[in-house]
CSV table of N, CA and C in Angstrom, one decimal:
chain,number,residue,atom,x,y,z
A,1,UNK,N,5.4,-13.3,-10.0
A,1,UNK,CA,4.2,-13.4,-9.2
A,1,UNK,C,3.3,-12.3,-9.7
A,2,UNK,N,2.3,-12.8,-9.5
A,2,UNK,CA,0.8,-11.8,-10.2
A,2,UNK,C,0.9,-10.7,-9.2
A,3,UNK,N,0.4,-9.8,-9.7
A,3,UNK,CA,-0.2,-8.6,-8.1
A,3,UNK,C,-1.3,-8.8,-7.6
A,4,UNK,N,-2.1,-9.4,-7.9
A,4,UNK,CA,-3.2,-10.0,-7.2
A,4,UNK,C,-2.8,-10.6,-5.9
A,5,UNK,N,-1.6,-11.9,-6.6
A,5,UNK,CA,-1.3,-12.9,-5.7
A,5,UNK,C,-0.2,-12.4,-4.8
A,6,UNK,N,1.0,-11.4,-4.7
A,6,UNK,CA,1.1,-10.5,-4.8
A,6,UNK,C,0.3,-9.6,-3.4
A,7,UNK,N,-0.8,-9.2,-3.2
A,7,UNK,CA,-1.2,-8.2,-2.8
A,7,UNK,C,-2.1,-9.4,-1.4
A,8,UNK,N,-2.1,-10.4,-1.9
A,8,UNK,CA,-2.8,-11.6,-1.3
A,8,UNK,C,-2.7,-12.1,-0.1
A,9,UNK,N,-1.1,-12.3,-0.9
A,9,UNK,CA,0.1,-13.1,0.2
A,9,UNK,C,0.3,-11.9,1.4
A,10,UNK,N,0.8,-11.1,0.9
A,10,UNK,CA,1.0,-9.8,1.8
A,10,UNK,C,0.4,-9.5,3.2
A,11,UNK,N,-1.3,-8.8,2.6
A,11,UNK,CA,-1.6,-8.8,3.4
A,11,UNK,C,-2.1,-10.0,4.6
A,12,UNK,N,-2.2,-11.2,3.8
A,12,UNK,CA,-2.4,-12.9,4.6
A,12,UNK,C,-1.4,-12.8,5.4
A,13,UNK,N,0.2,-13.0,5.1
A,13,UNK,CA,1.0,-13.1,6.2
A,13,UNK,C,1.3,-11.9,6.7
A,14,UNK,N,0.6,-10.8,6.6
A,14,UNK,CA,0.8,-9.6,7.9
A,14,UNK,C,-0.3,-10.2,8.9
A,15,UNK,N,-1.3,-10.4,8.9
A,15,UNK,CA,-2.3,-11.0,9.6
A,15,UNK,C,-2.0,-12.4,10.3
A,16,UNK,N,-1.4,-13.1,9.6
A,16,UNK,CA,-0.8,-14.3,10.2
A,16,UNK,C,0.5,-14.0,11.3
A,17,UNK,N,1.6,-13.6,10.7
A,17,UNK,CA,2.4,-13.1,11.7
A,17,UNK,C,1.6,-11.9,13.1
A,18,UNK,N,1.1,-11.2,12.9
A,18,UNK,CA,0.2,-10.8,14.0
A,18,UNK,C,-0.4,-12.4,14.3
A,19,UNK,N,-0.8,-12.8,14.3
A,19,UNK,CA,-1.5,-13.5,15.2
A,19,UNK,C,-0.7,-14.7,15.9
A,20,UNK,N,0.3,-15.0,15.2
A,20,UNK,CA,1.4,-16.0,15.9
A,20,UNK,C,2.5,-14.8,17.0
A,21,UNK,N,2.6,-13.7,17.0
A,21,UNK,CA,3.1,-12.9,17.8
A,21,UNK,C,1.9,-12.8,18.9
A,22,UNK,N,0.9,-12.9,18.7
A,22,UNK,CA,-0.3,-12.4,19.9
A,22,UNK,C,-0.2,-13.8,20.9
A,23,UNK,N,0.2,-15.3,20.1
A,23,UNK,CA,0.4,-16.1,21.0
A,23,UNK,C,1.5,-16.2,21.5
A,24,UNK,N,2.8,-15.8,20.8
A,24,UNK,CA,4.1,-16.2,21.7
A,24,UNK,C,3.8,-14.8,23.0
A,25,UNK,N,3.5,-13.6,22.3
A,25,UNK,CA,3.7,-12.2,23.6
A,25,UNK,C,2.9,-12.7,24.4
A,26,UNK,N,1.8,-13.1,24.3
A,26,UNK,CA,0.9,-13.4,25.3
A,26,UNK,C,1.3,-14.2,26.0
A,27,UNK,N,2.3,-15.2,25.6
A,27,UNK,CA,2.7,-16.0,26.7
A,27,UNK,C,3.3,-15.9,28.0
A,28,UNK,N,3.8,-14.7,27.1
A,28,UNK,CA,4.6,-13.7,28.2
A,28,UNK,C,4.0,-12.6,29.1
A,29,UNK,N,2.8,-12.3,29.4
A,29,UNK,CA,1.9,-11.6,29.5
A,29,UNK,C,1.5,-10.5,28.7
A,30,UNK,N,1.9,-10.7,27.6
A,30,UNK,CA,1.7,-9.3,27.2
A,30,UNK,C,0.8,-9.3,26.0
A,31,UNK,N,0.2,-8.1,25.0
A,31,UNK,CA,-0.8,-8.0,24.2
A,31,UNK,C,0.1,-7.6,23.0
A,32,UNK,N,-0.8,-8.1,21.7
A,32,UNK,CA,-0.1,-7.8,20.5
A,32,UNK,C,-1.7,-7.4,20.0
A,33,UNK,N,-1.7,-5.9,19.4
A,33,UNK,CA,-2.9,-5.2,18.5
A,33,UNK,C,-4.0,-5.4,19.6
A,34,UNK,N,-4.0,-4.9,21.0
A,34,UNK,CA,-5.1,-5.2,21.8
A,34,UNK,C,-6.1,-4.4,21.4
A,35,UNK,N,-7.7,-4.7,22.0
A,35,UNK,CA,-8.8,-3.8,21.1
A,35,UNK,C,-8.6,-2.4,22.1
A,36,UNK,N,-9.0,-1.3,21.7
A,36,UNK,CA,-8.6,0.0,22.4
A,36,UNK,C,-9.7,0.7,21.7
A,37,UNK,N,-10.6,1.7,22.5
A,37,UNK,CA,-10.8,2.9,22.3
A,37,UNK,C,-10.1,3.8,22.8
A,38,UNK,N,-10.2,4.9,21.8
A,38,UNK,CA,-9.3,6.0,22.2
A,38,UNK,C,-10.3,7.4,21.7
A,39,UNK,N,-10.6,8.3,22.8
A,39,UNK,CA,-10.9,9.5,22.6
A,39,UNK,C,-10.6,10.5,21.6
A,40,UNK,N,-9.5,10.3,21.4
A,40,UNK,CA,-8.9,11.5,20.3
A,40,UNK,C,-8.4,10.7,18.6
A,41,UNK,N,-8.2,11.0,17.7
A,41,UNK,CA,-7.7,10.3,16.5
A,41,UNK,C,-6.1,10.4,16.8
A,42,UNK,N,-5.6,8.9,16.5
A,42,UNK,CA,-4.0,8.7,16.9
A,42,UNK,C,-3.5,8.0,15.5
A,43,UNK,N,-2.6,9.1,15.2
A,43,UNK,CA,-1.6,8.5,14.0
A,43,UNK,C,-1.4,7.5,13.7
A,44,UNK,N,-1.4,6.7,15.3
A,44,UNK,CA,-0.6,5.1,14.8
A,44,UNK,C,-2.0,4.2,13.4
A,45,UNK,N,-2.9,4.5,13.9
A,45,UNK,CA,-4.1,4.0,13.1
A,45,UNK,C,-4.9,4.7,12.2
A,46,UNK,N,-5.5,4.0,10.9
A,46,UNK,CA,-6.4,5.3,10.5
A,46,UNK,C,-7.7,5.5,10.3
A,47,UNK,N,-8.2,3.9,11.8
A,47,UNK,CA,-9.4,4.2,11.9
A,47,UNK,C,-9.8,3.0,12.6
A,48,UNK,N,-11.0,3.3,14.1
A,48,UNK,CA,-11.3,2.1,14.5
A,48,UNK,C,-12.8,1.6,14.5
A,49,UNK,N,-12.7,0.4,14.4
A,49,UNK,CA,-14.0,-0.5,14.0
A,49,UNK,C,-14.8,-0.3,15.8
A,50,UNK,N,-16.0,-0.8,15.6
A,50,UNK,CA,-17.2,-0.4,17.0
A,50,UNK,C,-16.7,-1.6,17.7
A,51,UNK,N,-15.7,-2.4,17.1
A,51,UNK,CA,-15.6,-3.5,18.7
A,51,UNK,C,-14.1,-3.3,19.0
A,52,UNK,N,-13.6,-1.8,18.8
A,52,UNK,CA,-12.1,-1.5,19.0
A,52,UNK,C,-10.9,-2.0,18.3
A,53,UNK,N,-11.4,-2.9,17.0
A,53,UNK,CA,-10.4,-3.3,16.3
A,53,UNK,C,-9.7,-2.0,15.6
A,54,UNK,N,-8.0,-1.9,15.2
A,54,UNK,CA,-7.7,-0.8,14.9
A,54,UNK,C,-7.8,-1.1,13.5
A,55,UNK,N,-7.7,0.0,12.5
A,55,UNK,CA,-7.5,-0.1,10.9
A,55,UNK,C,-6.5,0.9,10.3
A,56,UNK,N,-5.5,-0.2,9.6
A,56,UNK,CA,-4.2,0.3,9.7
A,56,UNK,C,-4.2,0.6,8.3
A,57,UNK,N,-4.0,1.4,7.3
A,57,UNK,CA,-3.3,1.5,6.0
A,57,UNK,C,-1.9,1.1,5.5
A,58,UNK,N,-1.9,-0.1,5.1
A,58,UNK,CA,-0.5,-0.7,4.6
A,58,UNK,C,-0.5,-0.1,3.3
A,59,UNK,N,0.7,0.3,3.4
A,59,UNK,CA,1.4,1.2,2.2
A,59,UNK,C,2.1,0.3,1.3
A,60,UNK,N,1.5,0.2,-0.3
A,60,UNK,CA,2.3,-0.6,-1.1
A,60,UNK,C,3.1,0.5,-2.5
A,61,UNK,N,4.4,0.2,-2.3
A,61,UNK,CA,4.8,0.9,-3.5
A,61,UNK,C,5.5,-0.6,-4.1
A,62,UNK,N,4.8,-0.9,-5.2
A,62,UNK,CA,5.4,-2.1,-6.3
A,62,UNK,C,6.0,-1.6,-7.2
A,63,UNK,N,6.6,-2.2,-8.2
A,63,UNK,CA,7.3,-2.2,-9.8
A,63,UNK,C,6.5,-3.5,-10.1
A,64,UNK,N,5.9,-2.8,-11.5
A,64,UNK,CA,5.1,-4.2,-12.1
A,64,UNK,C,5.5,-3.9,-13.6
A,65,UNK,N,5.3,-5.3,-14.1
A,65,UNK,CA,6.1,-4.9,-15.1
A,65,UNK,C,4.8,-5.5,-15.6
A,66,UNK,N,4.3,-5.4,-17.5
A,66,UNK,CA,3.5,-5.4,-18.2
A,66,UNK,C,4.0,-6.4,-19.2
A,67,UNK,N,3.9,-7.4,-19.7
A,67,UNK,CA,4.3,-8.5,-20.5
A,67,UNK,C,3.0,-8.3,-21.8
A,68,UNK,N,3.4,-7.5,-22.9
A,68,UNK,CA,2.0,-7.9,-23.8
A,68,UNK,C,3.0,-8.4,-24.6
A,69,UNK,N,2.1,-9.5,-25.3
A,69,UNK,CA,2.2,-10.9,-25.7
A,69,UNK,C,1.3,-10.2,-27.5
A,70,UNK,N,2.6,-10.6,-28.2
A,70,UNK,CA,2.0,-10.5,-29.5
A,70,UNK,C,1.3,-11.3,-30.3
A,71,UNK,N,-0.2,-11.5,-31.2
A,71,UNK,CA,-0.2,-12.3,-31.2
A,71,UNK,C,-2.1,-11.8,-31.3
A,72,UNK,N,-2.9,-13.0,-31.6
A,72,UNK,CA,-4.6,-13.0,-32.0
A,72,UNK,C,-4.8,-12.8,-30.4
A,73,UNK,N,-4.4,-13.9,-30.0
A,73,UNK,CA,-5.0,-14.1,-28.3
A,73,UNK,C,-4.3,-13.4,-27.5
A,74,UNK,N,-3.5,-12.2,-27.1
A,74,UNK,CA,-2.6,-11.7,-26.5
A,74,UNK,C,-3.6,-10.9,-25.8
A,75,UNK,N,-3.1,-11.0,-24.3
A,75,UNK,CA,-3.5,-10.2,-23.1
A,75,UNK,C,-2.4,-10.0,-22.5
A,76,UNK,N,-2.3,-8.4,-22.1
A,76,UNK,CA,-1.7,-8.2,-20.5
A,76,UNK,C,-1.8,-8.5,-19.5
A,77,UNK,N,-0.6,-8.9,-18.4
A,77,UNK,CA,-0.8,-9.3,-17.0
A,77,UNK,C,0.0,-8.5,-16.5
A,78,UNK,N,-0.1,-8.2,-15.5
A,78,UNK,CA,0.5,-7.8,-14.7
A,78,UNK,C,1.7,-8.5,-13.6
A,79,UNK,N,2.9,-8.3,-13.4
A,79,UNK,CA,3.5,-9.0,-12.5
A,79,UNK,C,4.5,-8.2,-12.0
A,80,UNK,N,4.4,-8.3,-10.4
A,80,UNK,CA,5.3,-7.8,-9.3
A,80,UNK,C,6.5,-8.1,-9.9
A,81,UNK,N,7.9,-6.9,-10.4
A,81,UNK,CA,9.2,-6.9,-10.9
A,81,UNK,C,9.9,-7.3,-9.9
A,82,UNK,N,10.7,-8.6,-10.0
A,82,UNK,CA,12.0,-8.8,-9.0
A,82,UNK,C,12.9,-8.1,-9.1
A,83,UNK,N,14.3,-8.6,-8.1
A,83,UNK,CA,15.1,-7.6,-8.4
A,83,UNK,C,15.9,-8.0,-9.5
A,84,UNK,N,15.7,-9.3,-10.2
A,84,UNK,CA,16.4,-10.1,-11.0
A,84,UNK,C,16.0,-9.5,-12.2
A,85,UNK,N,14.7,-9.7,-12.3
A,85,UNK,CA,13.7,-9.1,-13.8
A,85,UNK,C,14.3,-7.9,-14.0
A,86,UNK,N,14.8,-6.3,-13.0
A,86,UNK,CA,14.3,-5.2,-13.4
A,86,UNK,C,15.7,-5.1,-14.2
A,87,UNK,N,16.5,-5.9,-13.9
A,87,UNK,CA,18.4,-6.0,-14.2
A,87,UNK,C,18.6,-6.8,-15.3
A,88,UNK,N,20.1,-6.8,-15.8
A,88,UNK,CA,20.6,-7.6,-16.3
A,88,UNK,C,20.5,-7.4,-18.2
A,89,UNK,N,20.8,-8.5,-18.6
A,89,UNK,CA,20.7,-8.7,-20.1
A,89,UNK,C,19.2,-9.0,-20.9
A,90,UNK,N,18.7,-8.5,-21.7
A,90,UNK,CA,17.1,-8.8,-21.8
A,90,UNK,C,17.7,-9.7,-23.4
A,91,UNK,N,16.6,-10.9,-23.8
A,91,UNK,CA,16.4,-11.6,-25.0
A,91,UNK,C,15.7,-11.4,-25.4
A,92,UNK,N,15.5,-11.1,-27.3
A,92,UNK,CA,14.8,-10.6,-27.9
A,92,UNK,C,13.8,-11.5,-28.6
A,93,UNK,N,12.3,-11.4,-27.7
A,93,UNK,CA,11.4,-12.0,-28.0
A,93,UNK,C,9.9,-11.6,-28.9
A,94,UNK,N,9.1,-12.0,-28.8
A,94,UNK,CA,7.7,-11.6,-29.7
A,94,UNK,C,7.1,-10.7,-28.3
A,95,UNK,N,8.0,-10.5,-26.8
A,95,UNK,CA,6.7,-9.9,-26.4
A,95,UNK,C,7.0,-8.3,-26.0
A,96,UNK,N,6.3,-7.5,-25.3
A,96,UNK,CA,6.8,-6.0,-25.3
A,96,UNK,C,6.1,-6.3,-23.6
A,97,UNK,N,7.7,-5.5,-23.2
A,97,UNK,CA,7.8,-5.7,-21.6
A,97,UNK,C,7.4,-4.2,-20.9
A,98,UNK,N,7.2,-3.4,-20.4
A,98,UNK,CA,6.8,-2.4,-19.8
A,98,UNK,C,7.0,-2.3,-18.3
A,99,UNK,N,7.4,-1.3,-17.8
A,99,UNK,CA,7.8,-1.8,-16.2
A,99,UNK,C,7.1,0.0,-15.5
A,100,UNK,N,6.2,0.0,-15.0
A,100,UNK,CA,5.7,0.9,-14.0
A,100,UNK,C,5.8,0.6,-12.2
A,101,UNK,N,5.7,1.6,-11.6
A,101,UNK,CA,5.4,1.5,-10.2
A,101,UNK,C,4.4,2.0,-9.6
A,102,UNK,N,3.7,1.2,-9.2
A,102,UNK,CA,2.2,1.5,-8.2
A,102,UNK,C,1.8,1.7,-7.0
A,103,UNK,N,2.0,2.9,-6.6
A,103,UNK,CA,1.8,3.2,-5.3
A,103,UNK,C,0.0,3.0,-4.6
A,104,UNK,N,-0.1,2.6,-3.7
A,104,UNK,CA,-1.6,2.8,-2.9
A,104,UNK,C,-1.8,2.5,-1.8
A,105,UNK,N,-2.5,2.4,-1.4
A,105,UNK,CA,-2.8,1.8,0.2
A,105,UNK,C,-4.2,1.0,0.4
A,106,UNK,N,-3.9,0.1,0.7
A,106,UNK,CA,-5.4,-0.9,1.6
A,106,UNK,C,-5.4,-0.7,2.8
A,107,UNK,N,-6.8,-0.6,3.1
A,107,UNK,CA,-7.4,-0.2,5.1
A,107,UNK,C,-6.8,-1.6,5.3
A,108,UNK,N,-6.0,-2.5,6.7
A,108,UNK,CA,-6.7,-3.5,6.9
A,108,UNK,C,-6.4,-3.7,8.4
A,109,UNK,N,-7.6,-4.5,9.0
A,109,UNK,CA,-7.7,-4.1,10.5
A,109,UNK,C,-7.4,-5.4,11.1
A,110,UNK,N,-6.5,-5.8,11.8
A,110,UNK,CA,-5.4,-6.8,12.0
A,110,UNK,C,-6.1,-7.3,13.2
A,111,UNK,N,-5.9,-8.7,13.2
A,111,UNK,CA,-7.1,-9.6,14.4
A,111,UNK,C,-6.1,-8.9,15.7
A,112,UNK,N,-7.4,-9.0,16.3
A,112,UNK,CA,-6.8,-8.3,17.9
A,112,UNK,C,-6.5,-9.4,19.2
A,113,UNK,N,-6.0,-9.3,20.1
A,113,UNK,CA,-5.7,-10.2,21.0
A,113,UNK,C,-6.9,-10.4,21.6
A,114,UNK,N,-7.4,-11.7,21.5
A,114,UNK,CA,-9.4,-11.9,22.1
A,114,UNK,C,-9.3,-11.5,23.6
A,115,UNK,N,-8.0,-12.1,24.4
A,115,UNK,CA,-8.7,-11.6,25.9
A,115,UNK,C,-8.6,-9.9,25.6
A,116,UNK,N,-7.7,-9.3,25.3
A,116,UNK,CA,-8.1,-7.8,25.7
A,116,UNK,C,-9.3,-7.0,25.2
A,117,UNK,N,-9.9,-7.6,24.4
A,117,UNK,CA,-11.4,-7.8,23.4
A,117,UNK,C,-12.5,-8.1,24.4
A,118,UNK,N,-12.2,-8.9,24.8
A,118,UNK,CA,-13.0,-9.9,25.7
A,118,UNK,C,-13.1,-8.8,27.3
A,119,UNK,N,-11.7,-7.9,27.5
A,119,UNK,CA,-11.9,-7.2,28.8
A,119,UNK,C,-12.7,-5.6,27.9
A,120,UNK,N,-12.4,-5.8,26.9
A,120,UNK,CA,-13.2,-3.8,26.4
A,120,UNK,C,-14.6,-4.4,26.0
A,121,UNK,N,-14.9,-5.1,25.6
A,121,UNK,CA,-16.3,-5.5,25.6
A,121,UNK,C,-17.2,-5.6,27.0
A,122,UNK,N,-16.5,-6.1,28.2
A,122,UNK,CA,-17.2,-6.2,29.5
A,122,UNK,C,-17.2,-4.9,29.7
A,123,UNK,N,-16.0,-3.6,29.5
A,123,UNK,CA,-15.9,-2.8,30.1
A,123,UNK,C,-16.7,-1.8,29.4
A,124,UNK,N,-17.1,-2.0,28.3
A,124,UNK,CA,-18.3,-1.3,27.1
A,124,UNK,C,-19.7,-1.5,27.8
A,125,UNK,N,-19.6,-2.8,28.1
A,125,UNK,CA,-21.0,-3.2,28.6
A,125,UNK,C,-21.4,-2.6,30.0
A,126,UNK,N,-20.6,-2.6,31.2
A,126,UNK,CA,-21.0,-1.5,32.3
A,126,UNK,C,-20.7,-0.5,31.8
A,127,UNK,N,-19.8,0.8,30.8
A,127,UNK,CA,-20.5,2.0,30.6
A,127,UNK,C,-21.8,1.9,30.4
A,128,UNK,N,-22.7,1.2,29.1
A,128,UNK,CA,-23.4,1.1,28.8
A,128,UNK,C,-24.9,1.2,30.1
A,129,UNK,N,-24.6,-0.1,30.9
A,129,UNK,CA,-25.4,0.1,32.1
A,129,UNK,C,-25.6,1.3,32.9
A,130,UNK,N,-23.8,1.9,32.9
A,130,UNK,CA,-24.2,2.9,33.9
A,130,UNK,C,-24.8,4.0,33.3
A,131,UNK,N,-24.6,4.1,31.6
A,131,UNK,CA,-25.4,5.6,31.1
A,131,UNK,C,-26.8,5.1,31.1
A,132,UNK,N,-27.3,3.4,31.1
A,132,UNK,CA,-29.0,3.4,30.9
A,132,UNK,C,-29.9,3.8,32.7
A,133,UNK,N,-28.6,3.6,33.4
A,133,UNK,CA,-29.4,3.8,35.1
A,133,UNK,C,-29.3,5.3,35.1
A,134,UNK,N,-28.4,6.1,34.7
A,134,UNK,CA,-28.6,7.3,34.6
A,134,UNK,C,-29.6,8.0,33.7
A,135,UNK,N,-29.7,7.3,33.0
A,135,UNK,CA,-31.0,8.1,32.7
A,135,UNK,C,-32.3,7.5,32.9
A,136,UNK,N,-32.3,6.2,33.2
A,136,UNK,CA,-34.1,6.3,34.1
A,136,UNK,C,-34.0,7.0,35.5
A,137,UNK,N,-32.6,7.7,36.0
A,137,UNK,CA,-33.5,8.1,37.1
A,137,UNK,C,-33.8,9.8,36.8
A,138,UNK,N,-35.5,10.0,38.0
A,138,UNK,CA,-35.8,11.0,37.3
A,138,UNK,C,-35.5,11.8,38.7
A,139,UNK,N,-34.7,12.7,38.4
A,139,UNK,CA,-34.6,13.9,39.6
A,139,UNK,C,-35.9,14.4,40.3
A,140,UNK,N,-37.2,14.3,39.7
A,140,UNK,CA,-38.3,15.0,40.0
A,140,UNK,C,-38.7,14.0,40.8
A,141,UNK,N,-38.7,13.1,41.2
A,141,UNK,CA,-39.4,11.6,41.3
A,141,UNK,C,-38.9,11.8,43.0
A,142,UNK,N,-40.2,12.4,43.4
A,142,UNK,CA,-40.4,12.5,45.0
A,142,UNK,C,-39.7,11.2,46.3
A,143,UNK,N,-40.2,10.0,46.2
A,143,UNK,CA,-40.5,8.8,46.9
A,143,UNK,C,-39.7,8.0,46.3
A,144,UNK,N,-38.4,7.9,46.7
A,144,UNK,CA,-37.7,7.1,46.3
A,144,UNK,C,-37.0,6.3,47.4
A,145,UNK,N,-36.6,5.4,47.3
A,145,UNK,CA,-36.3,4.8,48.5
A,145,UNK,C,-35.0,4.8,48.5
């Protein structure tokens, strides 16, 4: 498998699995990745988006192995080492195999459960109200009713 496709799939079915768990928990009443503000910076995440989506850093450590191909038209590819590839008996071919490991991390901020989205956005919207009525009123303002 490519590391592209590889890095693709991955994060696709972490996002898919979250979102088929948000519908079975939910059935049950409960929330999977619900949107949250939080006052202070929390470990569990490493960073939240303005509509409370959290952003998580998935940690990839791969083995990729290097296949150059001998030859006029020869390119390197890259490809995620199984556990089959990294083992065993090797055949001696025209190409030169190379095997590294790649550590990094991608941000990715995992769909959130809409009703609890749907209750921090109402509840965003009256803070909002209540800081704009606090400040049109003016303490000086004699005749008020």
């Amino acid at each position: 498998m490519d590391l592209k496709e590889f890095i693709r799939t991955s994060l696709t079915q972490i996002a898919e699995g979250v979102r088929e768990a948000q519908e079975a928990v939910h059935s049950q009443g409960g929330f999977v990745n619900p949107s949250l503000y939080t006052s202070s910076r929390d470990e569990s995440h490493f960073a939240t988006m303005e509509d409370g989506q959290s952003v998580f850093l998935v940690d990839f450590d791969v083995a990729v192995t290097v296949n150059e191909e001998k030859g006029t038209n020869a390119e390197a590819k890259l490809k995620v080492a199984s556990i089959l590839a990294l083992g065993g008996d090797r055949k001696a071919s025209a190409n030169e195999e190379h095997s590294s490991r790649l550590r990094f991390k991608i941000p990715l901020a995992l769909p959130v459960d809409p009703d609890a989205k749907q209750r921090l956005q109402a509840q965003r919207s009256r803070q909002q109200a209540q800081a704009t009525a606090l400040n049109d009123y003016d303490p000086y303002e004699r005749e008020r009713i």
